[in-house]
PDB file of C-alpha atoms in Angstrom:
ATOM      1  CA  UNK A  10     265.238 153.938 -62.143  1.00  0.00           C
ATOM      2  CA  UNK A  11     263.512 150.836 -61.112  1.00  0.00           C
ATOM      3  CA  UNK A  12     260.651 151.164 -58.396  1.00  0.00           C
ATOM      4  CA  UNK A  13     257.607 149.515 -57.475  1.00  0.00           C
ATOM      5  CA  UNK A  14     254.336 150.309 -60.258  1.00  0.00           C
ATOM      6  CA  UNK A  15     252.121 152.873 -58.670  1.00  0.00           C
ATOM      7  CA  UNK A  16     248.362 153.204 -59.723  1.00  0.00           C
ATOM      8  CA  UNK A  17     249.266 156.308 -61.375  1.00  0.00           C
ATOM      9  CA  UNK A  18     251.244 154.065 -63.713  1.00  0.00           C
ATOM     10  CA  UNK A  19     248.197 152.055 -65.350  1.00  0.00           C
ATOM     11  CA  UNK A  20     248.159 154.517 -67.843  1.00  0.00           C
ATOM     12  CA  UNK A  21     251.857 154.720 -69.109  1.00  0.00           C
ATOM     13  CA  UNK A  22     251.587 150.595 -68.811  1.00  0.00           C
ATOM     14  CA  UNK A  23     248.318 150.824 -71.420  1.00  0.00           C
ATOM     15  CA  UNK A  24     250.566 152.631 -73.532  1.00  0.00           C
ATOM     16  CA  UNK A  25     253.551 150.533 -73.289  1.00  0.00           C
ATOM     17  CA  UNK A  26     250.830 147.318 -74.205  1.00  0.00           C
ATOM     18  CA  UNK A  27     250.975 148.651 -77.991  1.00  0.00           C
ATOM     19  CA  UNK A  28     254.540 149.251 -78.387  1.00  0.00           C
ATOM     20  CA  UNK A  29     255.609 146.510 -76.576  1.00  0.00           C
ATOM     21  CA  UNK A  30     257.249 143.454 -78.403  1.00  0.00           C
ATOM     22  CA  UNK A  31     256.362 141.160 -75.647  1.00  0.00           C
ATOM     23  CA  UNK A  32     252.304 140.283 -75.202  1.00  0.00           C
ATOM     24  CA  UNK A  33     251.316 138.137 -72.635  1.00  0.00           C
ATOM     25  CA  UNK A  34     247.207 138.995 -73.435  1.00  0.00           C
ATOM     26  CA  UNK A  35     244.991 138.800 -76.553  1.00  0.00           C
ATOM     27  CA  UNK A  36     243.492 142.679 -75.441  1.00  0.00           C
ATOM     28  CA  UNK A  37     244.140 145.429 -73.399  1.00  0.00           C
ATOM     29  CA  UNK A  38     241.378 144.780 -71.218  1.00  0.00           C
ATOM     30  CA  UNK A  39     242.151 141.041 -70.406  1.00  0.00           C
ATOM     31  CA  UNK A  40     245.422 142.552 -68.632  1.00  0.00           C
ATOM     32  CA  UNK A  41     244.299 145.806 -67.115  1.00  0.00           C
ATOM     33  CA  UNK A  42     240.412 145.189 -65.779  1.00  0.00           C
ATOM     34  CA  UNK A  43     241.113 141.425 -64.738  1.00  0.00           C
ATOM     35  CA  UNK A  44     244.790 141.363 -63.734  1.00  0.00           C
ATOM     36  CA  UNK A  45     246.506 144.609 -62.888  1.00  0.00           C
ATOM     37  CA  UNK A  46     247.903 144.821 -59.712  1.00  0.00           C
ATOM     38  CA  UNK A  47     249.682 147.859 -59.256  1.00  0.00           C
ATOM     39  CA  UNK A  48     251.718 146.666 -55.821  1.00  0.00           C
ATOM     40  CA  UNK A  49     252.748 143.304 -57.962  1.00  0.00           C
ATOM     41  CA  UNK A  50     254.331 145.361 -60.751  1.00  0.00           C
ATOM     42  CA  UNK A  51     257.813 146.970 -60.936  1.00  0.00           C
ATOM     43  CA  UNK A  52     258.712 149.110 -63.660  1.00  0.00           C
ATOM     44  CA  UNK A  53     261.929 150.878 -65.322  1.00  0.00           C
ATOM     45  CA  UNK A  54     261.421 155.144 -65.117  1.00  0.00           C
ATOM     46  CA  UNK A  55     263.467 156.861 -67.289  1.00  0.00           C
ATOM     47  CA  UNK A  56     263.367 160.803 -66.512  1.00  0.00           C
ATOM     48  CA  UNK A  57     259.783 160.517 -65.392  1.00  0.00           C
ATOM     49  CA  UNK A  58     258.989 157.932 -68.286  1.00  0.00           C
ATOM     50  CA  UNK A  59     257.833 154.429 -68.019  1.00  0.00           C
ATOM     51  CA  UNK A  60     259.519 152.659 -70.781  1.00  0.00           C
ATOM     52  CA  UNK A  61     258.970 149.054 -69.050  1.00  0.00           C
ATOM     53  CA  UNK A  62     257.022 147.056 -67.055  1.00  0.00           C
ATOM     54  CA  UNK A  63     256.516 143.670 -65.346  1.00  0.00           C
ATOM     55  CA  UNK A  64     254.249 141.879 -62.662  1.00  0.00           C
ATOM     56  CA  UNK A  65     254.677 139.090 -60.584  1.00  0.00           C
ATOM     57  CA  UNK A  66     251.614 137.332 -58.791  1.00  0.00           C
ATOM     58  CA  UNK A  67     252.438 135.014 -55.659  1.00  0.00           C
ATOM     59  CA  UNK A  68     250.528 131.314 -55.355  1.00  0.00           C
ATOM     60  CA  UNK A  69     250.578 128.588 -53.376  1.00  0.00           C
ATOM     61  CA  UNK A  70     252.520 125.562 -55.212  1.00  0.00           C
ATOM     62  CA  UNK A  71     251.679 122.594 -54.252  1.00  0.00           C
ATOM     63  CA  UNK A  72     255.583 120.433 -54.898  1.00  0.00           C
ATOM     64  CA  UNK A  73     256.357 117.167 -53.754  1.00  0.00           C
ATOM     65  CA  UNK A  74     253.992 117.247 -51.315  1.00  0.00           C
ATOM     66  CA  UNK A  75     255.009 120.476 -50.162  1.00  0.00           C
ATOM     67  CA  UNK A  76     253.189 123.915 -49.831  1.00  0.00           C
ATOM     68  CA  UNK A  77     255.273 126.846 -50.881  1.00  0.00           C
ATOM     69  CA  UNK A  78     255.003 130.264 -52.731  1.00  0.00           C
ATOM     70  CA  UNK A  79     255.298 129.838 -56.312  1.00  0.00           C
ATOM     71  CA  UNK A  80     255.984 134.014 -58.432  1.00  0.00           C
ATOM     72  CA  UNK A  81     254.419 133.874 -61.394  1.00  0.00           C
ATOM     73  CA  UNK A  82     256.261 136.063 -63.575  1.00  0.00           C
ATOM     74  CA  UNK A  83     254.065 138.066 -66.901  1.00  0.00           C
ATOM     75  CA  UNK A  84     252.432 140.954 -67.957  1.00  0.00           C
ATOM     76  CA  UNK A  85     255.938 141.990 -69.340  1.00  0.00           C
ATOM     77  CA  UNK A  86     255.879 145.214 -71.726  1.00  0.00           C
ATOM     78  CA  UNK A  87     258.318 147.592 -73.079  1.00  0.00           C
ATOM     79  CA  UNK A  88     258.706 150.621 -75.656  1.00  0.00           C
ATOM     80  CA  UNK A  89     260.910 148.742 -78.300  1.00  0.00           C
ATOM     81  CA  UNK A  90     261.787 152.732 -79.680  1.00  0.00           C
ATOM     82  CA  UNK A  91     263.739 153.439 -75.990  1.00  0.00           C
ATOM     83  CA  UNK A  92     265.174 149.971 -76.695  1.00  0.00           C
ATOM     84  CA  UNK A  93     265.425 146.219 -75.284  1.00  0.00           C
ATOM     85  CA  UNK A  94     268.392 147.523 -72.875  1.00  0.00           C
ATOM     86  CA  UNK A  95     265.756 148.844 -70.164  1.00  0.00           C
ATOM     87  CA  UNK A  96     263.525 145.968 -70.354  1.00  0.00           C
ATOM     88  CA  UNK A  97     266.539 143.607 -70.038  1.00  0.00           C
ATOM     89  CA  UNK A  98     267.259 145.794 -67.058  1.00  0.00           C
ATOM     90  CA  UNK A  99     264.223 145.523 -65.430  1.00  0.00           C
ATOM     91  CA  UNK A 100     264.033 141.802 -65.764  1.00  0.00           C
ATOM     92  CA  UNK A 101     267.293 141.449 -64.178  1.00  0.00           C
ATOM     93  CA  UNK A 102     266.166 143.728 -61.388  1.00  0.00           C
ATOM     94  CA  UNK A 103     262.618 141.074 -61.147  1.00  0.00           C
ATOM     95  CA  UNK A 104     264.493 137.996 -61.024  1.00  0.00           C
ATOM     96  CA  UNK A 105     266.909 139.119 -58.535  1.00  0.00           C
ATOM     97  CA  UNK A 106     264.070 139.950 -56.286  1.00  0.00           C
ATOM     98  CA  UNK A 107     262.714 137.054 -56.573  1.00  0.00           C
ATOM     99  CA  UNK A 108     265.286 135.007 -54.963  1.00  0.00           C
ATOM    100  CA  UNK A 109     264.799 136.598 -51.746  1.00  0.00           C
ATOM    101  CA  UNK A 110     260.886 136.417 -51.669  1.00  0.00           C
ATOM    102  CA  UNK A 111     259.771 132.710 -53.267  1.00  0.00           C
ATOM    103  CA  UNK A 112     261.575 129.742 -53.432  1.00  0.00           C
ATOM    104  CA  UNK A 113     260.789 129.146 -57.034  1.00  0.00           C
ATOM    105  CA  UNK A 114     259.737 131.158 -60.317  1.00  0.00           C
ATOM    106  CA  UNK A 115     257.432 130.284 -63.037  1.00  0.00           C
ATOM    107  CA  UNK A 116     257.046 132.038 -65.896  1.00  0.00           C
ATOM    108  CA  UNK A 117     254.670 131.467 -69.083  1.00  0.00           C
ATOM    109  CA  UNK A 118     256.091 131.775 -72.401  1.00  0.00           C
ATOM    110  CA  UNK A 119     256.453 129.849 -75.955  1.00  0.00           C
ATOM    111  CA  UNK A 120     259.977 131.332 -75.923  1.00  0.00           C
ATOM    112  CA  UNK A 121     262.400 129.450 -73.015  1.00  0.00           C
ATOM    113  CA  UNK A 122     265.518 130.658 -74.741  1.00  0.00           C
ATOM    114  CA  UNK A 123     264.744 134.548 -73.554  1.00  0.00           C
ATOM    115  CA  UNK A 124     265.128 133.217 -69.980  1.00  0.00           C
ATOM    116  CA  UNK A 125     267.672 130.676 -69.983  1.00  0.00           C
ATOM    117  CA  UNK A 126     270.232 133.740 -69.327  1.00  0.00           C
ATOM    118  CA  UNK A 127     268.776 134.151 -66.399  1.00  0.00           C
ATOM    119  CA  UNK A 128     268.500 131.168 -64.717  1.00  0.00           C
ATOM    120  CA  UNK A 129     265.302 129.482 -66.143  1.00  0.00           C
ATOM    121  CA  UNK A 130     265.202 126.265 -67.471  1.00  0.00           C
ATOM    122  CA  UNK A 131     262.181 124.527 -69.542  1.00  0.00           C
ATOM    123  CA  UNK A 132     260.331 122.532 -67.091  1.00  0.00           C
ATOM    124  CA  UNK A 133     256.861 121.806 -68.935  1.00  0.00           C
ATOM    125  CA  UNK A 134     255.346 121.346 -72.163  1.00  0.00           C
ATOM    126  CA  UNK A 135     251.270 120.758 -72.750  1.00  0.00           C
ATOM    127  CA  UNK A 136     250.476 118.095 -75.951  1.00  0.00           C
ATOM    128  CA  UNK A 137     247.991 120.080 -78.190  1.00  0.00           C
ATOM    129  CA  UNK A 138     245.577 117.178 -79.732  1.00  0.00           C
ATOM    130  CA  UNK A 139     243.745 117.568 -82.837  1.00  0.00           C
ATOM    131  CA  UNK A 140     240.616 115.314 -82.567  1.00  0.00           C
ATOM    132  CA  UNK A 141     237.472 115.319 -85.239  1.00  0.00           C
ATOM    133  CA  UNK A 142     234.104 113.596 -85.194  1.00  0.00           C
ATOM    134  CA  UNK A 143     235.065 110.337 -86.752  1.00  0.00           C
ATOM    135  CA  UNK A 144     237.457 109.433 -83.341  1.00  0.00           C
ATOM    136  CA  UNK A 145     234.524 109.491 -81.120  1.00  0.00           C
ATOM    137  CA  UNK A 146     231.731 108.308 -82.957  1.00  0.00           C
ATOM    138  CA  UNK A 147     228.530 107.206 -81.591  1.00  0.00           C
ATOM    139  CA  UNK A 148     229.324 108.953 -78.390  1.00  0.00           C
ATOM    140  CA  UNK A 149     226.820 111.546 -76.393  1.00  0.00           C
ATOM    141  CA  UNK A 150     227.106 114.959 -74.682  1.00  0.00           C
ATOM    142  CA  UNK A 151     224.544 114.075 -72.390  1.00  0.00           C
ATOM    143  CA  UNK A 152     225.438 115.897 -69.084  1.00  0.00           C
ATOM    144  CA  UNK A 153     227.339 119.094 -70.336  1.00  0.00           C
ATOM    145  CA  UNK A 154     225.617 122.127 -69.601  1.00  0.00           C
ATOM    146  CA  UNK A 155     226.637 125.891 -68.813  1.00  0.00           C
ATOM    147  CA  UNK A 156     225.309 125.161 -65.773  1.00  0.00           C
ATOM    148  CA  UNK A 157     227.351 124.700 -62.908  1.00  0.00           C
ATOM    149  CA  UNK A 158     228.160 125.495 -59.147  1.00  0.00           C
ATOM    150  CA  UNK A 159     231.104 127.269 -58.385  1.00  0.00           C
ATOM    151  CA  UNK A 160     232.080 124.960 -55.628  1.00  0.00           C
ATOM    152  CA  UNK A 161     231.981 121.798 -58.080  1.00  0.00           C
ATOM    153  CA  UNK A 162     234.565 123.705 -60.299  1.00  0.00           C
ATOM    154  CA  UNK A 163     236.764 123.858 -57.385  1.00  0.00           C
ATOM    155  CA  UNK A 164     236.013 120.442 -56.418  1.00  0.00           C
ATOM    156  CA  UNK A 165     236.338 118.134 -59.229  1.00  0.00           C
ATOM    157  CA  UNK A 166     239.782 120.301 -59.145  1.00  0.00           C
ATOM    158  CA  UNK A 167     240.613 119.038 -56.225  1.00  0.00           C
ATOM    159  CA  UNK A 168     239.970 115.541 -57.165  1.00  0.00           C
ATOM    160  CA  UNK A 169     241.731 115.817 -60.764  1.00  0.00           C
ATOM    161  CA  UNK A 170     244.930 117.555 -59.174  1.00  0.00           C
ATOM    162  CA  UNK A 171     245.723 115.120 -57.149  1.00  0.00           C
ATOM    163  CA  UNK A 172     247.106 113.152 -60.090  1.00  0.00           C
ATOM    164  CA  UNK A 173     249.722 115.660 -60.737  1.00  0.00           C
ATOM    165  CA  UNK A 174     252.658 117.521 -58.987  1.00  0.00           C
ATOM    166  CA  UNK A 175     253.873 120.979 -58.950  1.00  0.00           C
ATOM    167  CA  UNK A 176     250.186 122.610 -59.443  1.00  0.00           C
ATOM    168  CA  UNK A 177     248.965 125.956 -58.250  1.00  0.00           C
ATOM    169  CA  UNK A 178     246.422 125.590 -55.582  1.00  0.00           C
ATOM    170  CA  UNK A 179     242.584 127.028 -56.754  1.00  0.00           C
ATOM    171  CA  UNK A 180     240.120 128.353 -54.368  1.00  0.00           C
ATOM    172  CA  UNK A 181     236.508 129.748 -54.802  1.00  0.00           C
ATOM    173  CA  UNK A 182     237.843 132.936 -55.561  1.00  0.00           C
ATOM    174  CA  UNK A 183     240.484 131.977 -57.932  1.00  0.00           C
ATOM    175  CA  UNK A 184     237.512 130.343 -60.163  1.00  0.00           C
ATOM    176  CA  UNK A 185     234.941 134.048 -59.529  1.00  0.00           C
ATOM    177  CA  UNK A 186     237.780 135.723 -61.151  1.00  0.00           C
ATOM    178  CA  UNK A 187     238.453 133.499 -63.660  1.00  0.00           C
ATOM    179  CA  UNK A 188     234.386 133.324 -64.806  1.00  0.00           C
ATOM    180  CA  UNK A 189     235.103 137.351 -64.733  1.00  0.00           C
ATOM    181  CA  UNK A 190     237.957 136.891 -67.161  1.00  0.00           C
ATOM    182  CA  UNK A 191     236.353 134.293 -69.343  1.00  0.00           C
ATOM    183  CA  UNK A 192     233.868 136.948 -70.184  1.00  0.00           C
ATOM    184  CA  UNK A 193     236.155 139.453 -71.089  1.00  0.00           C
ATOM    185  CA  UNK A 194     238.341 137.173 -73.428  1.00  0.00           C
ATOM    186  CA  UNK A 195     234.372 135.370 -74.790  1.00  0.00           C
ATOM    187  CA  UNK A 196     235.598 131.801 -73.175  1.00  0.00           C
ATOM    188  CA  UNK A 197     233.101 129.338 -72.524  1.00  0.00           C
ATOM    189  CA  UNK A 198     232.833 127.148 -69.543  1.00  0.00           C
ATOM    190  CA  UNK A 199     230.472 123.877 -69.111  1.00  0.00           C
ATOM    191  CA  UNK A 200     230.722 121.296 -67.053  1.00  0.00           C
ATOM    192  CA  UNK A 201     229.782 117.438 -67.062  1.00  0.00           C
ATOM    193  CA  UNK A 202     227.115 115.921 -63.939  1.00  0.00           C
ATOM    194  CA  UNK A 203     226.609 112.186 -64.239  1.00  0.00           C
ATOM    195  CA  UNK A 204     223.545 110.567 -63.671  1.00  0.00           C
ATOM    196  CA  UNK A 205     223.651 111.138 -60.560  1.00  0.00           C
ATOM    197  CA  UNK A 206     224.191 114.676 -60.323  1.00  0.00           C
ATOM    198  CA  UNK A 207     227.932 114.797 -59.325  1.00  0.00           C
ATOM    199  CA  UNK A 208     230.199 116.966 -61.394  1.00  0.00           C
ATOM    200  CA  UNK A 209     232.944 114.652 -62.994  1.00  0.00           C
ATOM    201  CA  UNK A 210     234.412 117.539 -64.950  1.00  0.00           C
ATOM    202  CA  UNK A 211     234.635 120.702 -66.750  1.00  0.00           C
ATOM    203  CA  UNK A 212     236.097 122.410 -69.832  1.00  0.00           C
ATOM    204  CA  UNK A 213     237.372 126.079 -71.693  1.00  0.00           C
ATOM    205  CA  UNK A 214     237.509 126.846 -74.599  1.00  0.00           C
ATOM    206  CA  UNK A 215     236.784 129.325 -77.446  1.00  0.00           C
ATOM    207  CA  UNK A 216     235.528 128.916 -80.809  1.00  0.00           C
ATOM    208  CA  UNK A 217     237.417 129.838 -84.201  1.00  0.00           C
ATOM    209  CA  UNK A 218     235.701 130.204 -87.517  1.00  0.00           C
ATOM    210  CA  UNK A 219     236.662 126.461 -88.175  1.00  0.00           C
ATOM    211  CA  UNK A 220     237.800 124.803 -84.910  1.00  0.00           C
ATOM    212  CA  UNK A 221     237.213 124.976 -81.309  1.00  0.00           C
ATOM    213  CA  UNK A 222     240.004 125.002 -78.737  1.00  0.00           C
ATOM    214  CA  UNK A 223     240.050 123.823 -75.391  1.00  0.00           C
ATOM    215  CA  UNK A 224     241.996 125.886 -73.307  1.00  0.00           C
ATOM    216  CA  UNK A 225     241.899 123.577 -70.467  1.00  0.00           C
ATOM    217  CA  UNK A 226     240.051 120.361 -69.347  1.00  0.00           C
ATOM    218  CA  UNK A 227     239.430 118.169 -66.085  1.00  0.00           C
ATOM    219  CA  UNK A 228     237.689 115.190 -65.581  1.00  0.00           C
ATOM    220  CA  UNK A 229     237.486 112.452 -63.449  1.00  0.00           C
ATOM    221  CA  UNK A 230     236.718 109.347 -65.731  1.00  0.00           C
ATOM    222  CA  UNK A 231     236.833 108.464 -69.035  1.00  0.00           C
ATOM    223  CA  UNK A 232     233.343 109.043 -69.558  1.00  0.00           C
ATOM    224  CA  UNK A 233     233.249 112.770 -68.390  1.00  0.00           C
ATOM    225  CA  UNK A 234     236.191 113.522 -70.967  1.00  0.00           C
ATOM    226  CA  UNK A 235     234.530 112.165 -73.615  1.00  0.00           C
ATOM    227  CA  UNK A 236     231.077 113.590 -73.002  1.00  0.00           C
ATOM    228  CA  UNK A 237     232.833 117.146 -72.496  1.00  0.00           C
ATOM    229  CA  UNK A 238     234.881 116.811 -76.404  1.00  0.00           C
ATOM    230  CA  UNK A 239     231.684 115.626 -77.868  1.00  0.00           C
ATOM    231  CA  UNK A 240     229.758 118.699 -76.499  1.00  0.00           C
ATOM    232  CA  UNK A 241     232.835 120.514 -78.361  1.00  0.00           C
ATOM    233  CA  UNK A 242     232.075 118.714 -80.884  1.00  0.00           C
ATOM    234  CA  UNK A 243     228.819 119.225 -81.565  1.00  0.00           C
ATOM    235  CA  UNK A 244     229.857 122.936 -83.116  1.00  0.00           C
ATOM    236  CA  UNK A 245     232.741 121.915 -85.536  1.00  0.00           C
ATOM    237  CA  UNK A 246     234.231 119.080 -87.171  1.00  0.00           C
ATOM    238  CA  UNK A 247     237.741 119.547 -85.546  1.00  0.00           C
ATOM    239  CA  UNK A 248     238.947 120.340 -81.873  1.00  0.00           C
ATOM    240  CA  UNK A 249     242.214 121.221 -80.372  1.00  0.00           C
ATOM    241  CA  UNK A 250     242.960 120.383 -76.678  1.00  0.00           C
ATOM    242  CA  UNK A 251     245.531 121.408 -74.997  1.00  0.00           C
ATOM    243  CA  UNK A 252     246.172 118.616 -71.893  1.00  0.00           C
ATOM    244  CA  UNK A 253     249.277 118.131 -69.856  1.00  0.00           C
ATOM    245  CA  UNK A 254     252.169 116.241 -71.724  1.00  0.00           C
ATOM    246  CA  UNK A 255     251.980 113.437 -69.584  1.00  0.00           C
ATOM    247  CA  UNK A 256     247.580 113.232 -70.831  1.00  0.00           C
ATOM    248  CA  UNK A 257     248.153 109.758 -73.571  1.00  0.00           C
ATOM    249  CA  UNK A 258     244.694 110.444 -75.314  1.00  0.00           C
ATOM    250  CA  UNK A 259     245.454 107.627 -77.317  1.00  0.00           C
ATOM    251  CA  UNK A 260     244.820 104.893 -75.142  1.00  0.00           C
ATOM    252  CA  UNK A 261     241.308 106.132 -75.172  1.00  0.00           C
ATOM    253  CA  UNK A 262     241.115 107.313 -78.714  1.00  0.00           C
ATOM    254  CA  UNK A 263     244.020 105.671 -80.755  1.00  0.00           C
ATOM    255  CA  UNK A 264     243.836 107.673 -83.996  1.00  0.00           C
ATOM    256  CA  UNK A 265     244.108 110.986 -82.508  1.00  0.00           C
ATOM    257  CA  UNK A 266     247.499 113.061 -82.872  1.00  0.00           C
ATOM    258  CA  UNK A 267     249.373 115.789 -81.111  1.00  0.00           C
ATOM    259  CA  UNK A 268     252.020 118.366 -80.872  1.00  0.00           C
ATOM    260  CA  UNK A 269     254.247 119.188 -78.138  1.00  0.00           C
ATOM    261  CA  UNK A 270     253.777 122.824 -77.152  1.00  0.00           C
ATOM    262  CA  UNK A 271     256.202 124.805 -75.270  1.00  0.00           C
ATOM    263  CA  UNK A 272     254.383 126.704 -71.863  1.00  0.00           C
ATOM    264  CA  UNK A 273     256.549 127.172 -68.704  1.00  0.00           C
ATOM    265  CA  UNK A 274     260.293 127.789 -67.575  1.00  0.00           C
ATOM    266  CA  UNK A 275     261.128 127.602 -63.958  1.00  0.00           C
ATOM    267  CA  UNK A 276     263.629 128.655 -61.881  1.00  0.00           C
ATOM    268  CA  UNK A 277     264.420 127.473 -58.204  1.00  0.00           C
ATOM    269  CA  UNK A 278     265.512 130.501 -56.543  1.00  0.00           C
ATOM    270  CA  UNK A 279     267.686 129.552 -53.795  1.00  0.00           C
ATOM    271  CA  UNK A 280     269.295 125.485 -54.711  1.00  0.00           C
ATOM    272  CA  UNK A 281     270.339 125.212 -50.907  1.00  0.00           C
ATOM    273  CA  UNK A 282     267.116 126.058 -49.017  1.00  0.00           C
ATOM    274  CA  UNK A 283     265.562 123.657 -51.831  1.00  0.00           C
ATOM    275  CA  UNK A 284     267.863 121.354 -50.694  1.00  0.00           C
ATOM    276  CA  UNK A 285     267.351 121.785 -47.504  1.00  0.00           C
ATOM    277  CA  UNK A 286     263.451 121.471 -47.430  1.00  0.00           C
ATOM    278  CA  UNK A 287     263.389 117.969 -49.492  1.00  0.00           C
ATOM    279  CA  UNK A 288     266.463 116.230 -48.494  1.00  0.00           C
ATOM    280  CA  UNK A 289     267.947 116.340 -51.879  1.00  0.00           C
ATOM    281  CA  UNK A 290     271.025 117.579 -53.785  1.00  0.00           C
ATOM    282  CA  UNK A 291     269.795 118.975 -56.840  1.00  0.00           C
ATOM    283  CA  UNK A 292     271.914 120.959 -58.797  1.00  0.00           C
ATOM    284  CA  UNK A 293     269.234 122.255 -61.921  1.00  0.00           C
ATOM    285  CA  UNK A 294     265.818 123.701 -61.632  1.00  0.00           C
ATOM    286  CA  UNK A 295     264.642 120.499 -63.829  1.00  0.00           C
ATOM    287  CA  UNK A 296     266.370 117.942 -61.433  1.00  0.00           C
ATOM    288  CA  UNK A 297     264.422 120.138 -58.494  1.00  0.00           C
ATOM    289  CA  UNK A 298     260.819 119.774 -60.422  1.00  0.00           C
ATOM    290  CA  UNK A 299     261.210 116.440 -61.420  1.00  0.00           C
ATOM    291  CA  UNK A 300     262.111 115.037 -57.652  1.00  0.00           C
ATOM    292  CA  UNK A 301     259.682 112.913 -56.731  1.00  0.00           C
ATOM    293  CA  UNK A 302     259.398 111.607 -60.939  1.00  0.00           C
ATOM    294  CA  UNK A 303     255.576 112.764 -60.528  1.00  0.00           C
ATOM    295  CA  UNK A 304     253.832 114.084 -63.324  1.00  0.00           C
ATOM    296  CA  UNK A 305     253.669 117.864 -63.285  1.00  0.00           C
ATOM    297  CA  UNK A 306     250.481 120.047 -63.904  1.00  0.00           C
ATOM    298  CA  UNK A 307     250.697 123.459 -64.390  1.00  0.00           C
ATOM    299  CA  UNK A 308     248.244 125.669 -65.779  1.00  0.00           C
ATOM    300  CA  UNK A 309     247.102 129.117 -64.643  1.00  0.00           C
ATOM    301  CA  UNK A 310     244.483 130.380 -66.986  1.00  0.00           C
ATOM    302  CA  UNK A 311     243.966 133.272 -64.228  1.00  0.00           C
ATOM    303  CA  UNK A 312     246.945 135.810 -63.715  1.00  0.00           C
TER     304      UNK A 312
END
């Protein structure tokens, strides 16, 4: 039986995390002190027995100009002894909610082909840069600190999204629960203030025994990106970034490389109110996303 996840539940679900073949989270607690939302999650009950689970969070989208509900689709477990044939279950049961509640569906994963049965198409890819020390020599971290207003975050946002298409909108709160969650997974945040004081960026990222990787990073000018991968720099020889795939680092740093990385399918849920609402005649969820031929942006580091 499939039914909306109770609070009673987060205990079966913390089981389910360790036999489950599908991990959205790099611990236990990332998912179920920061995340968990038992109204959000619908799970498969088998004779009294929770043998899958998935949530869905709602967010404003911001596409083609457009506000509109975006479900976010994750925190997707199941008991691989019962077998994949209740998690498949469930999924179907998720998706087919979802076309009656948002107009589109975004899901994380480095796996698109699981989904493609189901509707969801590959609709964005992040380029994962490898830069060292010797592509931005002679070059300062002056401005970085790990001190920052909350506001500024949510500003210099703002200012960076408005570059892109098809982003999730951030509030103050959005950015107090992702400082919460940063702690829990040991993330750092800093952010760059020019001369003047004004916050021109920010970035995340973590710190391996031989690299550091950005998670994510904004900035409004040249100079703020390069002051904020020199501060990552100052640690270790080597950084990874991971930027949007339409970020060309190499017009400001010509030897650097990357790698395309697979992040997000999308479904639109309902191809005639789509139509409808823009004045188009798309027929594909990647014909719907790519509309207005505006580069897309979308990142949610906070479930």
């Amino acid at each position: 039986m499939i039914r909306r996840g109770k609070e009673e539940d987060k205990r079966a679900i913390f089981d389910l995390y360790t036999k489950s073949g599908v991990l959205n989270f790099e611990s236990q607690d990332e998912y179920f002190i920061n995340a968990f939302i038992p109204e959000n999650v619908l799970v498969n009950d088998v004779n009294g027995y929770v043998v899958a689970s998935m949530q869905t969070n709602y967010h404003p989208m911001i596409l083609h100009n457009k506000r509109l509900s975006a479900s976010v689709a994750f925190g997707q477990f199941y008991d691989r002894s019962k077998g994949i044939k209740y998690f498949d279950a469930l999924k179907e049961e998720a998706f087919e909610q979802q076309r009656y509640k948002t107009l589109v569906t975004i899901i994380p994963t480095n796996n698109p082909v699981e989904y493609e049965r189901y509707g969801f198409e590959p609709i964005y890819n992040q380029r994962l840069y490898t830069i060292s020390r010797s592509n931005l020599k002679n070059s300062s971290y002056t401005g970085v600190s790990k001190n920052f207003k909350v506001k500024d975050l949510v500003e210099v946002y703002a200012a960076f999204i408005e570059n892109f298409n098809g982003y999730l909108l951030r509030d103050y709160n959005y950015y107090m629960n992702l400082i919460d969650l940063l702690q829990i997974k040991r993330y750092n945040l800093v952010a760059f203030y020019d001369d003047e004081g004004v916050c021109k960026g920010y970035m995340i990222y973590y710190i391996e025994s031989s690299k550091i990787v950005i998670e994510e990073i904004i900035y409004l000018d040249g100079l703020a990106l390069t002051r904020l991968l020199c501060y990552a720099l100052r640690r270790k020889k080597s950084i990874q970034v991971f930027v949007s795939e339409y970020e060309d680092f190499s017009k400001a740093y010509p030897s650097v490389s990357y790698k395309a990385v697979s992040n997000y399918v999308a479904r639109i849920n309902d191809f005639e109110l789509f139509n409808k609402l823009y004045g188009s005649n798309v027929t594909t969820s990647t014909e719907g996303f790519n509309l207005l031929n505006k580069a897309l942006y979308i990142n949610d580091l906070n479930y």
